[in-house]
Amino acid sequence: MSATRIDGKAFAAGLRERVGVLAEEFSAKAGRKAGLAVVLVGDDPASQVYVGSKGKATVAANMASFEHKLAGDTSQADLLALIDRLNGDDSVDGILVQLPLPDHLDEQAVVDRIVPNKDVDGLTPVSTGRLALGLNGMVPCTPLGSLMLLKDQLGSLEGLNAVVIGRSILVGKPMAQLLLDANATVTIAHSRTKDLPEIVRRADIVVAAVGRPEMVKRDWLKEGATVIDVGINRLAPAEGETKGRLVGDVDFGEASEVAGAITPVPGGVGPMTIAVLLRNTIVAAHHNAGIDLAEGAI
């Protein structure tokens, strides 16, 4: 069989368009634009690209973008002071600190400083606690985007066996919780899981988020399984190439021969992350302004 290619780029474009409409309606009601503040510390090239992309996407979605680019030697006290100012700024509805931070900074302390109603990355203890309790709150962007793709592809996830490979707080753990909330039966696997291929082989849904290039092979998968590949890895350049190609945690070519549906890398989960960030920002804006957002509007 040849797997259906799950087009995250197209889904994300539709989501961004819906956010843009809601953002325009919000501006008319609130008398201001919804605002997203992104904080970048240091000059990491990849992080600079990500921050630039988020800023452009925010403006394109009819929202205000506030970029704060700080020197790499910024102190913990100065960074926390900026977070405090953004927490108290009524024009800012969402705060995102670009990770990773330089080694001398305490990432968790910085994330903890963000007030929960502006935690559009869904990483504060309050946000993670509400997710674990099954309560409404901010959800990390990549897992929520992955769940959206799964529901679009499969409809109800109830009763399906799901394996999440990876247990990070950014993807693995929140992904597992979202799948549980959707009434799937969930196994979290990781680098120390015994007989990992056999466990994955039982799954109707496989979410790979472990950061190992093309680790998941054809014979790991159940026929017809739906595969969400969160990984993004750059291989070493082949002879004559200036840079290596991007691949996921799943061997796309092999997996496509047995899976029912699969996300490509690039073009699968990646575009969903920024789209969901925008979605979280407009949700936060409505909450912060005391404006109701119709259930199912986004």
Coordinates of C-alpha atoms in Angstrom, one line a residue:
M1 CA 0.0 0.0 0.0
S2 CA 1.0 3.6 -0.4
A3 CA 0.3 5.8 2.6
T4 CA -1.8 9.0 2.4
R5 CA 0.5 12.0 2.8
I6 CA -0.9 14.2 5.6
D7 CA -0.4 17.8 4.4
G8 CA 0.3 19.8 7.5
K9 CA 1.2 22.9 5.4
A10 CA -2.3 23.0 3.9
F11 CA -4.0 22.4 7.2
A12 CA -1.9 25.1 8.9
A13 CA -2.7 27.6 6.1
G14 CA -6.4 27.1 6.8
L15 CA -5.9 27.4 10.5
R16 CA -4.0 30.7 10.1
E17 CA -6.7 32.0 7.9
R18 CA -9.4 31.3 10.5
V19 CA -7.2 32.9 13.2
G20 CA -6.8 36.0 11.0
V21 CA -10.6 36.4 10.7
L22 CA -11.1 36.0 14.4
A23 CA -8.2 38.5 15.1
E24 CA -9.9 41.1 12.9
E25 CA -13.2 40.6 14.7
F26 CA -11.4 40.8 18.0
S27 CA -9.8 44.1 17.1
A28 CA -13.3 45.6 16.3
K29 CA -14.6 44.4 19.6
A30 CA -11.6 45.2 21.9
G31 CA -10.4 48.4 20.2
R32 CA -6.9 47.0 19.9
K33 CA -5.1 44.1 18.2
A34 CA -4.3 40.9 19.9
G35 CA -0.6 41.0 20.7
L36 CA 2.2 38.4 20.8
A37 CA 5.5 39.1 22.4
V38 CA 8.5 36.9 21.5
V39 CA 11.7 37.1 23.5
L40 CA 15.0 36.0 22.0
V41 CA 18.2 35.9 24.0
G42 CA 21.5 35.7 22.0
D43 CA 22.2 35.3 18.3
D44 CA 21.6 31.7 17.6
P45 CA 21.0 31.6 13.8
A46 CA 18.2 29.0 13.9
S47 CA 16.4 30.8 16.7
Q48 CA 16.7 34.1 14.8
V49 CA 15.0 32.5 11.8
Y50 CA 12.2 31.1 14.0
V51 CA 11.6 34.4 15.7
G52 CA 11.5 36.2 12.4
S53 CA 9.0 33.7 11.0
K54 CA 6.8 34.0 14.1
G55 CA 6.8 37.8 13.8
K56 CA 5.8 37.8 10.1
A57 CA 3.1 35.2 10.7
T58 CA 1.6 37.2 13.6
V59 CA 1.4 40.4 11.5
A60 CA -0.1 38.4 8.6
A61 CA -2.8 37.1 11.0
N62 CA -3.9 40.7 11.9
M63 CA -2.2 40.7 15.3
A64 CA 0.5 42.9 16.8
S65 CA 4.0 41.5 17.0
F66 CA 6.4 42.6 19.8
E67 CA 9.9 41.3 19.3
H68 CA 12.5 41.6 22.2
K69 CA 16.0 40.7 21.1
L70 CA 18.4 40.6 24.0
A71 CA 22.2 40.2 24.1
G72 CA 23.6 36.7 24.8
D73 CA 25.0 37.8 28.2
T74 CA 21.7 39.2 29.5
S75 CA 21.4 38.4 33.2
Q76 CA 18.7 36.3 34.8
A77 CA 17.5 39.4 36.7
D78 CA 17.1 41.5 33.5
L79 CA 15.3 38.8 31.6
L80 CA 12.9 38.2 34.5
A81 CA 12.3 42.0 34.7
L82 CA 11.3 42.0 31.0
I83 CA 8.9 39.1 31.6
D84 CA 7.4 41.0 34.5
R85 CA 6.9 44.1 32.2
L86 CA 5.2 42.0 29.5
N87 CA 3.0 40.3 32.1
G88 CA 1.7 43.7 33.1
D89 CA 1.3 45.1 29.6
D90 CA -2.3 45.0 28.5
S91 CA -1.4 45.1 24.8
V92 CA 0.4 41.8 25.1
D93 CA -1.8 38.7 25.2
G94 CA 0.8 36.0 24.7
I95 CA 4.5 35.7 25.8
L96 CA 6.8 33.2 24.2
V97 CA 10.5 32.9 25.2
Q98 CA 12.5 31.3 22.4
L99 CA 14.2 28.2 23.7
P100 CA 16.9 27.1 24.3
L101 CA 18.3 29.9 26.4
P102 CA 22.1 30.5 26.9
D103 CA 23.5 28.1 29.5
H104 CA 23.9 30.7 32.2
L105 CA 20.1 31.3 32.4
D106 CA 17.6 29.2 34.3
E107 CA 15.0 28.2 31.6
Q108 CA 12.4 26.8 34.0
A109 CA 12.6 29.9 36.3
V110 CA 12.0 32.1 33.2
V111 CA 9.1 30.0 32.0
D112 CA 7.6 29.9 35.5
R113 CA 7.6 33.7 35.6
I114 CA 5.1 34.0 32.7
V115 CA 1.5 34.5 33.9
P116 CA -0.6 31.5 32.9
N117 CA -3.1 33.6 30.9
K118 CA -0.3 34.7 28.6
D119 CA 1.5 31.3 28.4
V120 CA 0.8 30.6 24.8
D121 CA 3.6 28.0 24.7
G122 CA 1.7 26.0 27.4
L123 CA 4.8 25.3 29.4
T124 CA 4.1 26.9 32.9
P125 CA 3.3 24.6 35.8
V126 CA -0.3 25.9 35.8
S127 CA -0.7 25.1 32.1
T128 CA 0.8 21.6 32.4
G129 CA -1.2 20.9 35.6
R130 CA -4.5 21.9 33.9
L131 CA -3.7 19.7 31.0
A132 CA -3.0 16.8 33.3
L133 CA -6.3 17.4 35.1
G134 CA -8.3 17.6 31.8
L135 CA -9.1 21.3 32.4
N136 CA -9.2 24.0 29.8
G137 CA -5.9 25.9 29.5
M138 CA -3.0 26.6 27.2
V139 CA -1.5 23.5 25.4
P140 CA 1.9 23.3 23.9
C141 CA 1.8 24.1 20.2
T142 CA 3.4 21.1 18.5
P143 CA 1.4 18.4 20.4
L144 CA -1.9 20.3 19.8
G145 CA -1.1 20.7 16.1
S146 CA -0.3 17.0 15.9
L147 CA -3.7 16.2 17.5
M148 CA -5.5 18.4 15.0
L149 CA -3.9 16.5 12.2
L150 CA -4.8 13.2 13.7
K151 CA -8.5 14.2 14.2
D152 CA -8.6 15.6 10.7
Q153 CA -7.3 12.3 9.3
L154 CA -9.1 9.8 11.5
G155 CA -12.1 11.6 13.1
S156 CA -12.6 10.0 16.5
L157 CA -9.6 8.6 18.2
E158 CA -11.6 6.7 20.8
G159 CA -10.4 3.2 21.5
L160 CA -7.4 3.4 19.2
N161 CA -4.0 2.2 20.5
A162 CA -1.4 5.1 20.4
V163 CA 2.3 4.9 21.0
V164 CA 4.2 8.2 21.7
I165 CA 8.0 7.7 21.2
G166 CA 9.6 10.4 23.4
R167 CA 8.8 11.8 26.9
S168 CA 9.9 15.4 26.7
I169 CA 7.8 18.1 28.4
L170 CA 7.6 19.9 25.1
V171 CA 6.1 17.1 23.0
G172 CA 6.0 13.6 24.4
K173 CA 4.2 14.1 27.7
P174 CA 1.6 16.6 26.6
M175 CA 1.0 14.6 23.4
A176 CA 0.2 11.5 25.5
Q177 CA -2.2 13.5 27.7
L178 CA -4.0 14.9 24.7
L179 CA -4.4 11.4 23.3
L180 CA -5.7 10.2 26.6
D181 CA -8.2 13.1 26.7
A182 CA -9.4 11.9 23.2
N183 CA -10.0 8.4 24.7
A184 CA -7.2 6.7 23.0
T185 CA -5.2 4.0 24.8
V186 CA -1.7 5.4 25.2
T187 CA 1.8 4.0 25.7
I188 CA 4.7 6.4 26.2
A189 CA 8.0 4.8 24.9
H190 CA 11.5 6.2 25.2
S191 CA 15.2 5.4 24.8
R192 CA 15.1 2.8 27.6
T193 CA 12.0 1.0 26.5
K194 CA 12.6 -2.7 26.0
D195 CA 11.7 -4.2 22.6
L196 CA 10.6 -0.8 21.3
P197 CA 9.8 -2.1 17.7
E198 CA 7.4 -4.7 19.1
I199 CA 5.6 -2.1 21.2
V200 CA 5.3 0.3 18.2
R201 CA 4.0 -2.5 16.0
R202 CA 0.8 -2.8 18.1
A203 CA -0.1 0.9 17.5
D204 CA -2.9 2.3 15.4
I205 CA -1.3 5.7 15.9
V206 CA 2.4 6.4 16.2
V207 CA 3.8 9.8 17.2
A208 CA 7.6 9.9 16.9
A209 CA 9.3 12.7 18.8
V210 CA 12.6 11.3 19.9
G211 CA 15.2 13.3 17.8
R212 CA 16.8 10.3 16.1
P213 CA 17.0 10.5 12.2
E214 CA 14.9 7.8 10.5
M215 CA 14.8 5.6 13.5
V216 CA 11.3 4.1 12.9
K217 CA 11.5 1.6 10.1
R218 CA 8.9 -0.2 8.0
D219 CA 8.9 -3.3 10.1
W220 CA 8.2 -1.3 13.3
L221 CA 4.7 -0.4 12.0
K222 CA 1.4 -2.0 11.9
E223 CA -0.2 -2.1 8.5
G224 CA -2.5 0.9 8.1
A225 CA -1.1 2.8 11.1
T226 CA -1.3 6.6 11.2
V227 CA 2.2 8.1 11.7
I228 CA 2.9 11.6 13.0
D229 CA 6.6 12.4 12.6
V230 CA 7.5 15.3 14.9
G231 CA 11.2 14.9 14.5
I232 CA 13.3 17.2 12.3
N233 CA 16.9 16.3 11.8
R234 CA 19.5 17.5 9.3
L235 CA 21.7 14.8 7.9
A236 CA 25.4 15.3 7.0
P237 CA 25.8 16.6 3.5
A238 CA 26.3 14.1 0.8
E239 CA 29.1 14.5 -1.7
G240 CA 28.6 17.6 -3.7
E241 CA 25.9 19.1 -1.4
T242 CA 26.4 22.2 0.7
K243 CA 24.0 21.1 3.4
G244 CA 22.3 17.8 4.3
R245 CA 18.7 17.1 3.7
L246 CA 16.0 17.3 6.5
V247 CA 14.5 14.1 7.7
G248 CA 12.2 13.1 10.5
D249 CA 12.4 10.4 13.2
V250 CA 10.6 8.0 10.8
D251 CA 12.1 6.5 7.6
F252 CA 9.5 8.1 5.3
G253 CA 10.2 6.0 2.3
E254 CA 9.9 2.7 4.1
A255 CA 7.1 3.7 6.4
S256 CA 5.0 4.9 3.4
E257 CA 4.9 1.3 2.2
V258 CA 2.9 0.1 5.2
A259 CA 1.3 3.1 7.0
G260 CA -2.2 4.2 6.2
A261 CA -1.2 7.9 6.5
I262 CA 1.9 9.7 7.4
T263 CA 3.3 13.3 7.9
P264 CA 6.3 14.2 5.7
V265 CA 9.3 16.1 6.9
P266 CA 9.4 18.9 6.1
G267 CA 5.8 19.9 5.4
G268 CA 4.0 17.9 8.1
V269 CA 4.0 18.9 11.7
G270 CA 6.4 21.8 11.4
P271 CA 4.0 24.3 9.8
M272 CA 1.4 23.5 12.5
T273 CA 3.6 24.8 15.3
I274 CA 3.4 28.5 14.3
A275 CA -0.2 28.2 13.3
V276 CA -1.2 26.8 16.7
L277 CA 0.9 29.5 18.4
L278 CA -1.3 32.1 16.6
R279 CA -4.4 30.1 17.6
N280 CA -3.3 30.1 21.2
T281 CA -2.7 33.8 21.1
I282 CA -6.1 34.7 19.8
V283 CA -7.7 32.4 22.4
A284 CA -5.6 34.2 25.1
A285 CA -6.6 37.6 23.8
H286 CA -10.3 36.8 24.1
H287 CA -9.8 35.6 27.6
N288 CA -7.7 38.5 28.7
A289 CA -10.2 41.0 27.2
G290 CA -13.2 39.3 28.7
I291 CA -14.7 38.6 25.2
D292 CA -16.4 35.3 24.6
L293 CA -15.0 33.0 21.9
A294 CA -17.7 30.7 20.5
E295 CA -17.0 27.1 21.2
G296 CA -15.6 25.3 18.2
A297 CA -14.7 28.6 16.6
I298 CA -11.1 27.5 16.2

